[in-house]
Tab-separated table of C-alpha atoms in Angstrom:
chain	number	residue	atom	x	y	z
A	1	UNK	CA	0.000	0.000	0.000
A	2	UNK	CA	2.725	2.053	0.849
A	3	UNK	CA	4.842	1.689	-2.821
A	4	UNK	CA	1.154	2.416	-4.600
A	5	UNK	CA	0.647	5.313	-2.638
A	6	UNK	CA	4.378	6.659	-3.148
A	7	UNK	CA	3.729	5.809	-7.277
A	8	UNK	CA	0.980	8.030	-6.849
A	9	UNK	CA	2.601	10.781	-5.375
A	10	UNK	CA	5.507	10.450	-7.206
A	11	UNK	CA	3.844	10.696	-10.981
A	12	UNK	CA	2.084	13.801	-9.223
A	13	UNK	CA	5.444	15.535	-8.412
A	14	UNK	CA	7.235	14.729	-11.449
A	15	UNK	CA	6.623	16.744	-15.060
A	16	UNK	CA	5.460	14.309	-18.116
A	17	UNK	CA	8.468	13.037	-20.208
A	18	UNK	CA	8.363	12.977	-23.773
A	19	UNK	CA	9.096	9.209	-23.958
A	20	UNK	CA	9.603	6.311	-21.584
A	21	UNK	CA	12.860	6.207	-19.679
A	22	UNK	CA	14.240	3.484	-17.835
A	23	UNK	CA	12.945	4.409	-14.451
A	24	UNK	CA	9.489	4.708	-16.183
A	25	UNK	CA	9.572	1.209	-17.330
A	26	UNK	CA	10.611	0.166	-13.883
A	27	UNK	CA	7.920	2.221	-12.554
A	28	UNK	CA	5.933	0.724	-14.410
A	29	UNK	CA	6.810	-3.053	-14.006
A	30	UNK	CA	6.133	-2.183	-9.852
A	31	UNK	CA	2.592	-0.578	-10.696
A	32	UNK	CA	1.771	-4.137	-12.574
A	33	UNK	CA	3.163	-6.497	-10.272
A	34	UNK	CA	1.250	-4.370	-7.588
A	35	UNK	CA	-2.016	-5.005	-8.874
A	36	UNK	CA	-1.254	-8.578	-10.065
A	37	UNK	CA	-0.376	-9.550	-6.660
A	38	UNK	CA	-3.309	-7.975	-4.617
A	39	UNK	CA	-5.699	-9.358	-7.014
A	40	UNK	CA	-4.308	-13.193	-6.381
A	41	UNK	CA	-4.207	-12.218	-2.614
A	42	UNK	CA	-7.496	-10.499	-2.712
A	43	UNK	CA	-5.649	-8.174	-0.233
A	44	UNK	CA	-4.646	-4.599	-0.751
A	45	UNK	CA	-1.504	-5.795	1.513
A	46	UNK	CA	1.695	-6.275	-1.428
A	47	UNK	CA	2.142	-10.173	-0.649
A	48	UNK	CA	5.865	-11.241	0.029
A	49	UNK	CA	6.532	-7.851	2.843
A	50	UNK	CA	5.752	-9.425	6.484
A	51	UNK	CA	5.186	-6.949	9.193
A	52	UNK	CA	7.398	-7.266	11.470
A	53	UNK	CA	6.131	-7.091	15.075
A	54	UNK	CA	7.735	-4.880	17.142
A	55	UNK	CA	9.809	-6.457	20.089
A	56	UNK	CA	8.063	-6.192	23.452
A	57	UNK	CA	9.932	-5.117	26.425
A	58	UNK	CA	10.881	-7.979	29.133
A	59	UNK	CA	8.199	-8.221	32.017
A	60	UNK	CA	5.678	-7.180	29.705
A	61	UNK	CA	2.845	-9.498	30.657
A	62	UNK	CA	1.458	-10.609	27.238
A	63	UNK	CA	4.039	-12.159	25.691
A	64	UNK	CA	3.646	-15.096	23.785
A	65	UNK	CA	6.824	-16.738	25.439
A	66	UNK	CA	8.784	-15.399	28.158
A	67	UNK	CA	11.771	-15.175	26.275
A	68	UNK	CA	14.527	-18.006	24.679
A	69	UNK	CA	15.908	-20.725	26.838
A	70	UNK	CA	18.635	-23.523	26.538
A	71	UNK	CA	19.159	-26.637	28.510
A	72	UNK	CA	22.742	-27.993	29.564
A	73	UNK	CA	23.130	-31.360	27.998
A	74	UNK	CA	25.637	-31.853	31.284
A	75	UNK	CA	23.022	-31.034	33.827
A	76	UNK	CA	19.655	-30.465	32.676
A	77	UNK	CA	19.748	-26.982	33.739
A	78	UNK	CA	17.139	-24.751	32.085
A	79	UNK	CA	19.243	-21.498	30.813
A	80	UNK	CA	18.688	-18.172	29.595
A	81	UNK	CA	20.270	-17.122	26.401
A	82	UNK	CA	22.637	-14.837	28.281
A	83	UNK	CA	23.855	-17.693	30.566
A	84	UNK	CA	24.631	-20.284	28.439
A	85	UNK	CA	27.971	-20.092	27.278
A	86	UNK	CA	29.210	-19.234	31.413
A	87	UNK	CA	27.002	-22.279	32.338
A	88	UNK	CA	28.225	-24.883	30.064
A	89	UNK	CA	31.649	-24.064	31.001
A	90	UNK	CA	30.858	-24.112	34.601
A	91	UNK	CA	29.352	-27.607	33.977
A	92	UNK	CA	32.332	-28.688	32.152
A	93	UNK	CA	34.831	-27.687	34.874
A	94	UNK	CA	32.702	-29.245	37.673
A	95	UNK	CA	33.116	-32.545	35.402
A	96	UNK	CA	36.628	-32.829	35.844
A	97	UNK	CA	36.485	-34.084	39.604
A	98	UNK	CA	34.761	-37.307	38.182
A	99	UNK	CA	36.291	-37.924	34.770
A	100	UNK	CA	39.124	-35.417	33.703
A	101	UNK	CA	39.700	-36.985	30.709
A	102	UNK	CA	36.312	-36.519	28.734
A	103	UNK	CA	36.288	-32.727	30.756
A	104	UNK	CA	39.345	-32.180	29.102
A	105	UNK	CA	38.384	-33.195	25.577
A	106	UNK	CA	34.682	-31.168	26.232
A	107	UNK	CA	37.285	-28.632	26.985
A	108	UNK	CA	39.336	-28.383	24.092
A	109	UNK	CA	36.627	-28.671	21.861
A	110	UNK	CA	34.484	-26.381	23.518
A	111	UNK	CA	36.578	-23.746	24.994
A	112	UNK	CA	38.428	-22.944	21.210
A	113	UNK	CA	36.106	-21.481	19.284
A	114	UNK	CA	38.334	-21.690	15.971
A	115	UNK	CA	37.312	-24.671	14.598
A	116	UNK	CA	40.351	-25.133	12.188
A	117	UNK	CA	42.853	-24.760	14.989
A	118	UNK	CA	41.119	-27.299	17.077
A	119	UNK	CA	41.419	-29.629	14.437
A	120	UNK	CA	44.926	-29.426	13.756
A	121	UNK	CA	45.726	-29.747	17.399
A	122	UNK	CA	43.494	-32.710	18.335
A	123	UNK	CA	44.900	-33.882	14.810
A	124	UNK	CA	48.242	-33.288	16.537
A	125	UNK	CA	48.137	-34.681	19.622
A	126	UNK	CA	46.031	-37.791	17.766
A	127	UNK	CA	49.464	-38.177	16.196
A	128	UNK	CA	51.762	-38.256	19.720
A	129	UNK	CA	49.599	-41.074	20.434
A	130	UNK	CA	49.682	-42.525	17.704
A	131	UNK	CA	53.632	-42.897	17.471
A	132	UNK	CA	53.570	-43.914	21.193
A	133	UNK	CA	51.134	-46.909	20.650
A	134	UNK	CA	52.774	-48.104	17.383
A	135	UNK	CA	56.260	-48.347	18.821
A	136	UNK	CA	55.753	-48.671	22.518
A	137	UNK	CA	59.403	-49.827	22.830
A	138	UNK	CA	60.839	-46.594	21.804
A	139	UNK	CA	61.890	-43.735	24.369
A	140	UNK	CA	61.428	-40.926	21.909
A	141	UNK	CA	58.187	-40.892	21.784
A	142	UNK	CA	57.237	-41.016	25.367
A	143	UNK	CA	58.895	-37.617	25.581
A	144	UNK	CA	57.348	-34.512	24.195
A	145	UNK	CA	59.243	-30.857	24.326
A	146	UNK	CA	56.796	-28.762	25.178
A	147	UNK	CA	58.855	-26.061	23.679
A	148	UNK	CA	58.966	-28.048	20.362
A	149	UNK	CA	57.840	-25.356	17.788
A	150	UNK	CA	55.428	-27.834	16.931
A	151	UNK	CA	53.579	-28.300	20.272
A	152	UNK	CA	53.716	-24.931	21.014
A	153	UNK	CA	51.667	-22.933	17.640
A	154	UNK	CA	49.282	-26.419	17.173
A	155	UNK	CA	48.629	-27.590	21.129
A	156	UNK	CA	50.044	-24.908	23.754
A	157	UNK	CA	47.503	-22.534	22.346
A	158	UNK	CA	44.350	-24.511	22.747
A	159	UNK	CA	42.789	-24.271	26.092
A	160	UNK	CA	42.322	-28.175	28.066
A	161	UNK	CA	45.286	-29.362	26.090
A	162	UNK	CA	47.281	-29.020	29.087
A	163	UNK	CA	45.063	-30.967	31.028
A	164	UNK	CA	44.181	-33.707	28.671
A	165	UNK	CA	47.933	-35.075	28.423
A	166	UNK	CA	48.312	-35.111	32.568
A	167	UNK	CA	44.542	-36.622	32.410
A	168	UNK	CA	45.627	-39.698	30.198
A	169	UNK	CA	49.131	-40.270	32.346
A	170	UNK	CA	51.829	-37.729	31.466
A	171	UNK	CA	53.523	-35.706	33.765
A	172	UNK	CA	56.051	-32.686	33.470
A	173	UNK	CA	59.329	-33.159	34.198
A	174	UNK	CA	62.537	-31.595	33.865
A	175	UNK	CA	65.070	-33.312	31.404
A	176	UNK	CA	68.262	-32.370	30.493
A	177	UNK	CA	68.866	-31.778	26.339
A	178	UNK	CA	71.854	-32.382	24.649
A	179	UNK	CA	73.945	-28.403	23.750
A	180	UNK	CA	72.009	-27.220	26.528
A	181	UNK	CA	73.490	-26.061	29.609
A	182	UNK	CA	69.917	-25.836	31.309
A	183	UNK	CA	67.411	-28.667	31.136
A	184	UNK	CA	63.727	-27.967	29.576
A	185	UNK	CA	60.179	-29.404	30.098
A	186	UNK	CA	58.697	-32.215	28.595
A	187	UNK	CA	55.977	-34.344	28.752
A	188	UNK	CA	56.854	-37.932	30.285
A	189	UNK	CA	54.458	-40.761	29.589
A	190	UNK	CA	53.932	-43.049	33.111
A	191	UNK	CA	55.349	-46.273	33.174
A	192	UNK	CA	51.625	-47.574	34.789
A	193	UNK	CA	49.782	-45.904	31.462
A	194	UNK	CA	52.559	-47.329	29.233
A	195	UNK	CA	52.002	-50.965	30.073
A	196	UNK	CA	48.115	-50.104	28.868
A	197	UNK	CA	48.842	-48.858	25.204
A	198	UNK	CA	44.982	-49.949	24.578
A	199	UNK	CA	43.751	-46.968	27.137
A	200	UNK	CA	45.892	-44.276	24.864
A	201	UNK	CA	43.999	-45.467	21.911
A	202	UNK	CA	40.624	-45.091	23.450
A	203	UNK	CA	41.497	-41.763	24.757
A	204	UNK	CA	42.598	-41.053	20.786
A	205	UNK	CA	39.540	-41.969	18.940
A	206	UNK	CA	37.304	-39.717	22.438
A	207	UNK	CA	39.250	-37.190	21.077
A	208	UNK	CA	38.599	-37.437	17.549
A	209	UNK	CA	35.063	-37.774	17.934
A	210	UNK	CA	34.392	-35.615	20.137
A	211	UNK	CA	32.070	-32.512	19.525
A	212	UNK	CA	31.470	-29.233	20.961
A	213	UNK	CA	29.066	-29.050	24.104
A	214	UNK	CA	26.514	-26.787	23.103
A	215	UNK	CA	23.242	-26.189	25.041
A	216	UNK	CA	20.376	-27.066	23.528
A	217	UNK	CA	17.104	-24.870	22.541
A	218	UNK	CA	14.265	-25.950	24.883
A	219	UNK	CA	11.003	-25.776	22.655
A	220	UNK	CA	9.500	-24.423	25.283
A	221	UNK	CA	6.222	-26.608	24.386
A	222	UNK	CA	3.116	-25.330	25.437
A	223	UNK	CA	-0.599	-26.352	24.941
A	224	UNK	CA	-3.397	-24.104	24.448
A	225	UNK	CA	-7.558	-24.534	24.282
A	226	UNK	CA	-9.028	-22.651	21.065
A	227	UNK	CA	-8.678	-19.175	20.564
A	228	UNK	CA	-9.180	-16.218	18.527
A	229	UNK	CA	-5.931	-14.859	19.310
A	230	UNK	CA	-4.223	-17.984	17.997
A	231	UNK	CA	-2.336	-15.668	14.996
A	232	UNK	CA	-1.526	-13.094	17.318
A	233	UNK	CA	1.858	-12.808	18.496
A	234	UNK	CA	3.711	-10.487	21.319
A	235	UNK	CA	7.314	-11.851	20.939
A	236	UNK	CA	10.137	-10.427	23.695
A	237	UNK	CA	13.529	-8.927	22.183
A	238	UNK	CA	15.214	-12.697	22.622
A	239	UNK	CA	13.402	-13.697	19.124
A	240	UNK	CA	15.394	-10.478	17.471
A	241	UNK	CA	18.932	-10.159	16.396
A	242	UNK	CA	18.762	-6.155	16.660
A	243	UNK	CA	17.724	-4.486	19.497
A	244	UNK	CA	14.352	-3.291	20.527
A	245	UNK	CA	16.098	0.227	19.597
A	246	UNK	CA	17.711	-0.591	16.635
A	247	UNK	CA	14.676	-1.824	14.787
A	248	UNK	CA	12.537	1.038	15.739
A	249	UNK	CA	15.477	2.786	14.340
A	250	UNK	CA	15.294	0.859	11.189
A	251	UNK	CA	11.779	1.459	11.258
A	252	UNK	CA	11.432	4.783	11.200
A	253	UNK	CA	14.593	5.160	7.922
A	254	UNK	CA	12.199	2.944	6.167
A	255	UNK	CA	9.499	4.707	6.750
A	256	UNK	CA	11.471	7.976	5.353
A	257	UNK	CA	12.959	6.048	2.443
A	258	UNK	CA	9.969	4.555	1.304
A	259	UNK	CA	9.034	7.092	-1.602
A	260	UNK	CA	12.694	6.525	-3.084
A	261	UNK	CA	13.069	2.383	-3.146
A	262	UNK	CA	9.661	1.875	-4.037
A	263	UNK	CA	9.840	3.612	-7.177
A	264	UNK	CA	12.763	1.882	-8.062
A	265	UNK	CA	11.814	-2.042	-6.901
A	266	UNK	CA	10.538	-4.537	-9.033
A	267	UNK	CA	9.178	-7.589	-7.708
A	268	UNK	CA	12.778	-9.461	-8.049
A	269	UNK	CA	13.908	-7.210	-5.806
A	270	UNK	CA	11.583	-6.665	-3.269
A	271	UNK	CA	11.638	-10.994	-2.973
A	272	UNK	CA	16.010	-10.332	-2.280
A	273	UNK	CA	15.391	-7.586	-0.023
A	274	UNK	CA	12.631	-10.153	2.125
A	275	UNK	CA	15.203	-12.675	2.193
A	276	UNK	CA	17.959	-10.270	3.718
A	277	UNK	CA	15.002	-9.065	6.508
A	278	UNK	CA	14.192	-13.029	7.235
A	279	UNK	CA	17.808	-13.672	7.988
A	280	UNK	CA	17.807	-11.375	10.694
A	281	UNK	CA	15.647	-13.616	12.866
A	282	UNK	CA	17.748	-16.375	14.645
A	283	UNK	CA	14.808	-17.885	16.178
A	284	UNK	CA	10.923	-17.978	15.707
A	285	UNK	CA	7.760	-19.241	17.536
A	286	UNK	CA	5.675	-21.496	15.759
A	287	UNK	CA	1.796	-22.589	16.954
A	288	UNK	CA	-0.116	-25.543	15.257
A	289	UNK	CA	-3.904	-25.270	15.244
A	290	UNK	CA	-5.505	-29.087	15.692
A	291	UNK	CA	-8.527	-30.329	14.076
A	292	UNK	CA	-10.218	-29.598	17.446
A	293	UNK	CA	-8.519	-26.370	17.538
A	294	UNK	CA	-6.063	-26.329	20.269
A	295	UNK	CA	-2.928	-25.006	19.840
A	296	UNK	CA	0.675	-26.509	19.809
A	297	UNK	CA	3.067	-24.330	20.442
A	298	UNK	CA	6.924	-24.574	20.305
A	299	UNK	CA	10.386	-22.334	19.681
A	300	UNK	CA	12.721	-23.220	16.688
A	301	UNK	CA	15.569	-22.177	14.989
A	302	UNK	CA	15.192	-19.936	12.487
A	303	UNK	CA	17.469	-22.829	10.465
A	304	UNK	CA	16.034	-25.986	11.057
A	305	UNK	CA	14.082	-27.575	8.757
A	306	UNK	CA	10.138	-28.568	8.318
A	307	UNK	CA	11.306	-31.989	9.500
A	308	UNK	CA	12.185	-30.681	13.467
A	309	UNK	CA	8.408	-29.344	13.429
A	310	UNK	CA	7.486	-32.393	12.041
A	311	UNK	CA	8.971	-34.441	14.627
A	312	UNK	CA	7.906	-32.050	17.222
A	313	UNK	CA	4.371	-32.061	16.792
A	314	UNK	CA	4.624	-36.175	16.232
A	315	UNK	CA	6.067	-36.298	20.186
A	316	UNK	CA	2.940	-34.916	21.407
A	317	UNK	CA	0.186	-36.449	19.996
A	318	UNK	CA	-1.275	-39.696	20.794
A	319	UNK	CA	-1.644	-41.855	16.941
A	320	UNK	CA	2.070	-40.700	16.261
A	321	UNK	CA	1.918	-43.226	14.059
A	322	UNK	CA	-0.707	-41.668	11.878
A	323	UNK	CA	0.357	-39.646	9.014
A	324	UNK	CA	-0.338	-35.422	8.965
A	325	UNK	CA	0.357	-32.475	6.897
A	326	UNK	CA	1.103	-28.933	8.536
A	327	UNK	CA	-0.189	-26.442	5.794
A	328	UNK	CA	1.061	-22.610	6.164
A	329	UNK	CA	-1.302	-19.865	6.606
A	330	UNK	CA	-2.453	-19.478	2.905
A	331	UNK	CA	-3.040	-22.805	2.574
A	332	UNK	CA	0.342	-23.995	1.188
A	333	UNK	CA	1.282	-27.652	2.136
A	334	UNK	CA	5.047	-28.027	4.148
A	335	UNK	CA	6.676	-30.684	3.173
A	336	UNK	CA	8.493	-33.210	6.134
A	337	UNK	CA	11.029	-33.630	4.024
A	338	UNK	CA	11.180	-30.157	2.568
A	339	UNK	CA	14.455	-28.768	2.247
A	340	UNK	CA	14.256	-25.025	2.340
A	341	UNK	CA	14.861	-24.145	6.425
A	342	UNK	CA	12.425	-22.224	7.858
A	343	UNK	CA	13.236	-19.013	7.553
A	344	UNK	CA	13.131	-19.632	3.723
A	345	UNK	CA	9.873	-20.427	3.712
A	346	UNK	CA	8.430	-17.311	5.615
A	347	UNK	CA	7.854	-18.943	8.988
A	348	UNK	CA	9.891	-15.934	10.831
A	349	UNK	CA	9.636	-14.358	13.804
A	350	UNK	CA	6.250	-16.298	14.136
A	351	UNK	CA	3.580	-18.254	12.219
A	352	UNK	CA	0.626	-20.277	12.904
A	353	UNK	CA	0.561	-23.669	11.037
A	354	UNK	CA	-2.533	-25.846	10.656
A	355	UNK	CA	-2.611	-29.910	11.124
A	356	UNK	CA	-4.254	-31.798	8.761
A	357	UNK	CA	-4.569	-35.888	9.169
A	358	UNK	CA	-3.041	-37.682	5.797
A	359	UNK	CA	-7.046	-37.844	4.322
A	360	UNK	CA	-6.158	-41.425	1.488
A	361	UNK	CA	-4.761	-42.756	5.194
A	362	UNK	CA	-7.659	-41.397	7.444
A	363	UNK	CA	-9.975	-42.998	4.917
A	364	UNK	CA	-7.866	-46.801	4.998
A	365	UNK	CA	-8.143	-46.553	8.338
A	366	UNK	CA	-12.269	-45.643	8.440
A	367	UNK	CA	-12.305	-48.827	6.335
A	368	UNK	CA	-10.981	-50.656	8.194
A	369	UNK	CA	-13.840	-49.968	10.934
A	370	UNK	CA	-11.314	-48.154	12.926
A	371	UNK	CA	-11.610	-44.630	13.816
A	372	UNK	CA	-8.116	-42.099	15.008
A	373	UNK	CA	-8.275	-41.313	19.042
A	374	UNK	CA	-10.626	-38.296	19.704
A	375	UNK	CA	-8.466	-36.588	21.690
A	376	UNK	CA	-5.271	-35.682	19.401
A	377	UNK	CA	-2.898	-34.822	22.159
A	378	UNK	CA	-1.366	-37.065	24.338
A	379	UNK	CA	-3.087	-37.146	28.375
A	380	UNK	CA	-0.123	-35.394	29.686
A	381	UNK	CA	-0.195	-32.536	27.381
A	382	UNK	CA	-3.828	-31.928	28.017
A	383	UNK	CA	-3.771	-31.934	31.195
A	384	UNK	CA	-1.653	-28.938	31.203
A	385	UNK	CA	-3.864	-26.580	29.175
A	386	UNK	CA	-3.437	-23.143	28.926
A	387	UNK	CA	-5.893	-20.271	27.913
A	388	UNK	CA	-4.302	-17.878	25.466
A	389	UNK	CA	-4.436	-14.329	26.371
């Protein structure tokens, strides 16, 4: 409505031109593509420009969810987005007092966030092991200089390196070194860990495997009775990668430049410029309306794919084993196995899905004289209920 009403203005403002120009045809490309698309969307609203709901401020007592939240794979801790990273690290030193080994490999992998130089030094220290276990008999490779030029720009850097090698039975000791006058450190393998080469090797391949501990987003799953508020959406600041004050910010330039892009956009480029304003979202709440309209509710990342909701919304009901569709708000069927992520497909900040049973299987199934449960849910969910307000 906005782009119409600056075309209007604009052909108001500006003198007739003898012939088309450029920027006319452009002009006039928008002023079709207008039309065309509120006529298929019955809608005065140009299709393909969500409105972005404005972040509410934290306490504010309508929001949809209270904010984002994380749970330590380590503890089971429920976390707020702003604790996460302090927590898991917490967790991870508090798990050396029972197994410093795998704290020291959560460690390294965890700790470093440079991904390349973790590699090379687990690849690295994969490789001291390596020689040690292959030729057992040999001194030299019991012994590692820790300031080997080697060890220190691949391992010395990495934080838990340290304590991974005096976890799986080196020590430090002093050692003399041949043109030296003073002696330097090294790392000694133990005599007791040396008659076990089979525990280096398992300590190896932990290594190798071994990912980075990251908490995990809690869905936050909530159950709702029917309501006409089920597409409306008060999401807190958590859901936003800008600020509440940098998008009223943004807001308000958009608002000023509105005249001057939307005399220049065609519908190619308004669809680019969406794509750059969905990928600002990292996460978004999604609600699924039920046959018997109750809503499931649950947070995602903005980058997982119809599949997660898929699987979410099979946990909770109670024929899981039944077939469904989730269709999107204009009706358009979401694939399980649909590869665009969600983001791509519009379903950012928010969206409200509808379930659908799998009809061809609903009918086998009437056939057969059998009929799905009544209640869609499973007990435990229900018995939770919430009214949405």
């Amino acid at each position: 409505m906005a782009a119409a009403a600056a075309l209007a203005r604009l052909e108001q403002k500006q003198p007739r031109a003898r012939g088309p120009t450029s920027q006319d045809s452009i002009r006039n490309q928008v002023r079709k593509e207008l039309r065309a698309e509120a006529t298929v969307s019955g809608s005065p609203e140009v299709p393909g420009t969500n409105m972005v709901p404005e972040p509410k401020e934290e306490g504010s007592t309508h929001l949809a969810v209270p904010g984002v939240y994380f749970t330590c794979p380590l503890t089971g801790a429920t976390l707020r987005k702003d604790q996460r990273d302090a927590r898991i690290k917490e967790a991870i030193l508090s798990h050396f007092a029972t197994d410093p080994v795998a704290a020291s490999i959560m460690k390294i992998h965890t700790f470093n966030r440079d991904g390349d130089k973790v590699k090379l030094g687990v690849d690295t220290i994969a490789r001291y092991l390596d020689n040690i276990h292959l030729h057992p008999e040999e001194e030299k490779y019991r012994k590692i200089k820790l300031q080997n030029k080697v060890f220190q720009e691949r391992i010395n850097c990495l934080e838990g390196a340290h304590e991974f090698f005096e976890a799986v039975g080196f020590q430090k000791v002093m050692l003399p070194v041949p043109d030296k006058e003073s002696p330097e450190e090294f790392y000694v393998l133990s005599e007791a860990v040396l008659a076990q080469p089979q525990s280096l090797e398992r300590h190896k391949e932990q290594l190798l495997a071994a990912q980075p501990v990251r908490a995990m987003l809690n869905r936050q799953r909530r159950v709702f009775r029917p309501s006409p508020l089920a597409s409306q959406f008060d999401l807190p600041g958590d859901f936003f990668n800008l600020t509440a004050e940098e998008i009223k910010r943004e807001q308000r330039l958009r608002s000023d430049a509105v005249e001057r892009l939307s005399m220049l956009r065609t519908k190619a480029m308004r669809e680019k410029e969406e794509q750059r304003e969905l990928r600002k979202y990292t996460y978004t709440l999604l609600r699924v309306r039920l046959p018997d309209g109750c809503l499931l509710q649950g947070t995602f990342y903005a980058r997982e794919r119809m599949a997660a909701v898929y699987g979410f919304v099979r946990e909770a009901l109670q024929s899981d084993w039944l077939p469904f569709e989730l269709l999107a708000s204009g009706g358009q069927k979401l694939s399980e196995d649909e590869n665009l992520v969600l983001n791509e497909c519009g379903l950012v900040p928010s969206a409200l899905l509808t379930f659908s049973w799998d009809v061809a299987v609903l009918e086998d199934v009437k056939a057969a004289g059998a009929e799905p449960d009544s209640s869609i849910l499973k007990p435990e969910l229900l018995s939770a209920i919430e009214k949405l307000s």
